[in-house]
Amino acid sequence: METLDKFDWLILNELQRDGRQTNAELAQRVGLSAAPCWRRVRALEQAGYIQGYRAVIDRHKVGLDVLAFVRLDAERNRGDLTREMEAAIRQIPEVIACHYISGTGTFELEVVARDLQSFSAFARDVLLNLPNVKDLHTSFSLGEVKAGAALPLPR
């Protein structure tokens, strides 16, 4: 799939809005019959436009009341050391997002924890012991204004 047409964009928008709808519901919403809609969805999945489906869970309801943004500074910026840090970060379940950043710092992590005490222990016992970490700087979310938003796709 080199280019997407209007039906592909409609399908992507609809699936971002509700990934649990049936193929029949999706087909009706985008103006296709069921079989061509199903084929398009499979093609979008195979081409990597759709990477998966998941439930969005309220972190507070499952006891993860702390959301922290942690900037990790590397001791040395070398390719092999950076890849080693990346691999270690990928293995940590509490890190729900990580970006390699420009400017001050090397990585920006989004981290969840039960409370401040458990975050403090996590930072001390896990984050500071990652390979090649020089320092970390943490900011805490005081409230979510917008999270988990759909991508702004053409319609």
Short mmCIF file of C-alpha atoms in Angstrom, two decimals, residues 48-143:
data_model
loop_
_atom_site.label_atom_id
_atom_site.label_comp_id
_atom_site.label_asym_id
_atom_site.label_seq_id
_atom_site.Cartn_x
_atom_site.Cartn_y
_atom_site.Cartn_z
CA GLY A 48 1.88 -1.66 9.24
CA TYR A 49 -0.55 1.27 9.34
CA ILE A 50 -2.49 -0.56 12.07
CA GLN A 51 -0.01 -1.89 14.59
CA GLY A 52 -2.45 -3.52 16.99
CA TYR A 53 -5.53 -3.17 19.16
CA ARG A 54 -5.69 -2.63 22.90
CA ALA A 55 -7.89 -1.55 25.77
CA VAL A 56 -7.32 1.88 27.30
CA ILE A 57 -7.28 1.36 31.06
CA ASP A 58 -7.87 4.02 33.71
CA ARG A 59 -4.56 3.96 35.60
CA HIS A 60 -6.14 5.34 38.78
CA LYS A 61 -8.66 2.48 38.93
CA VAL A 62 -5.81 -0.04 38.87
CA GLY A 63 -3.86 1.76 41.59
CA LEU A 64 -1.29 3.68 39.53
CA ASP A 65 -1.86 7.18 40.88
CA VAL A 66 1.55 8.67 40.08
CA LEU A 67 2.52 9.69 36.56
CA ALA A 68 6.06 11.00 36.26
CA PHE A 69 8.11 12.36 33.38
CA VAL A 70 11.74 11.41 33.85
CA ARG A 71 14.59 12.83 31.79
CA LEU A 72 17.59 10.52 31.85
CA ASP A 73 21.01 11.94 31.09
CA ALA A 74 23.59 9.54 29.71
CA GLU A 75 27.12 9.43 31.08
CA ARG A 76 28.48 9.02 27.55
CA ASN A 77 26.70 9.35 24.21
CA ARG A 78 28.02 6.47 22.18
CA GLY A 79 25.98 4.24 19.87
CA ASP A 80 26.57 0.96 21.68
CA LEU A 81 25.90 2.49 25.11
CA THR A 82 22.73 4.20 23.88
CA ARG A 83 21.44 0.93 22.39
CA GLU A 84 22.19 -0.83 25.68
CA MET A 85 20.17 1.81 27.58
CA GLU A 86 17.31 1.50 25.07
CA ALA A 87 17.21 -2.29 25.49
CA ALA A 88 17.19 -2.00 29.28
CA ILE A 89 14.42 0.64 29.26
CA ARG A 90 12.23 -1.52 26.99
CA GLN A 91 12.25 -4.24 29.67
CA ILE A 92 10.80 -2.03 32.45
CA PRO A 93 6.98 -2.33 32.70
CA GLU A 94 6.63 0.89 34.73
CA VAL A 95 8.02 2.85 31.77
CA ILE A 96 4.95 3.24 29.56
CA ALA A 97 6.62 5.50 26.97
CA CYS A 98 10.16 6.54 26.14
CA HIS A 99 11.57 8.98 23.62
CA TYR A 100 15.12 9.68 22.54
CA ILE A 101 15.19 13.49 22.76
CA SER A 102 17.14 16.49 21.55
CA GLY A 103 18.34 19.26 23.84
CA THR A 104 19.13 18.58 27.47
CA GLY A 105 19.03 14.92 28.35
CA THR A 106 19.10 11.73 26.36
CA PHE A 107 15.77 10.01 27.05
CA GLU A 108 12.37 11.24 28.25
CA LEU A 109 10.43 8.52 30.05
CA GLU A 110 6.78 8.39 31.07
CA VAL A 111 6.60 6.32 34.26
CA VAL A 112 3.67 5.12 36.38
CA ALA A 113 3.75 4.12 40.05
CA ARG A 114 1.33 3.40 42.91
CA ASP A 115 2.43 6.38 45.00
CA LEU A 116 5.37 8.71 45.61
CA GLN A 117 7.08 6.27 47.95
CA SER A 118 7.02 3.46 45.38
CA PHE A 119 8.16 5.86 42.65
CA SER A 120 11.06 6.98 44.83
CA ALA A 121 12.15 3.37 45.41
CA PHE A 122 11.76 2.63 41.69
CA ALA A 123 13.88 5.64 40.70
CA ARG A 124 16.59 4.75 43.21
CA ASP A 125 16.64 0.97 42.62
CA VAL A 126 15.88 0.75 38.89
CA LEU A 127 16.35 3.97 36.96
CA LEU A 128 19.59 5.10 38.57
CA ASN A 129 21.01 1.61 38.01
CA LEU A 130 20.35 1.54 34.28
CA PRO A 131 23.54 1.23 32.22
CA ASN A 132 25.27 4.54 31.43
CA VAL A 133 22.93 6.77 33.49
CA LYS A 134 24.57 9.96 34.70
CA ASP A 135 21.57 11.74 36.20
CA LEU A 136 17.79 11.91 36.20
CA HIS A 137 15.32 14.77 36.51
CA THR A 138 11.67 14.15 37.36
CA SER A 139 8.47 16.13 36.92
CA PHE A 140 5.15 14.86 38.20
CA SER A 141 1.80 15.18 36.50
CA LEU A 142 -0.63 17.18 38.62
CA GLY A 143 -3.54 16.24 36.37
#
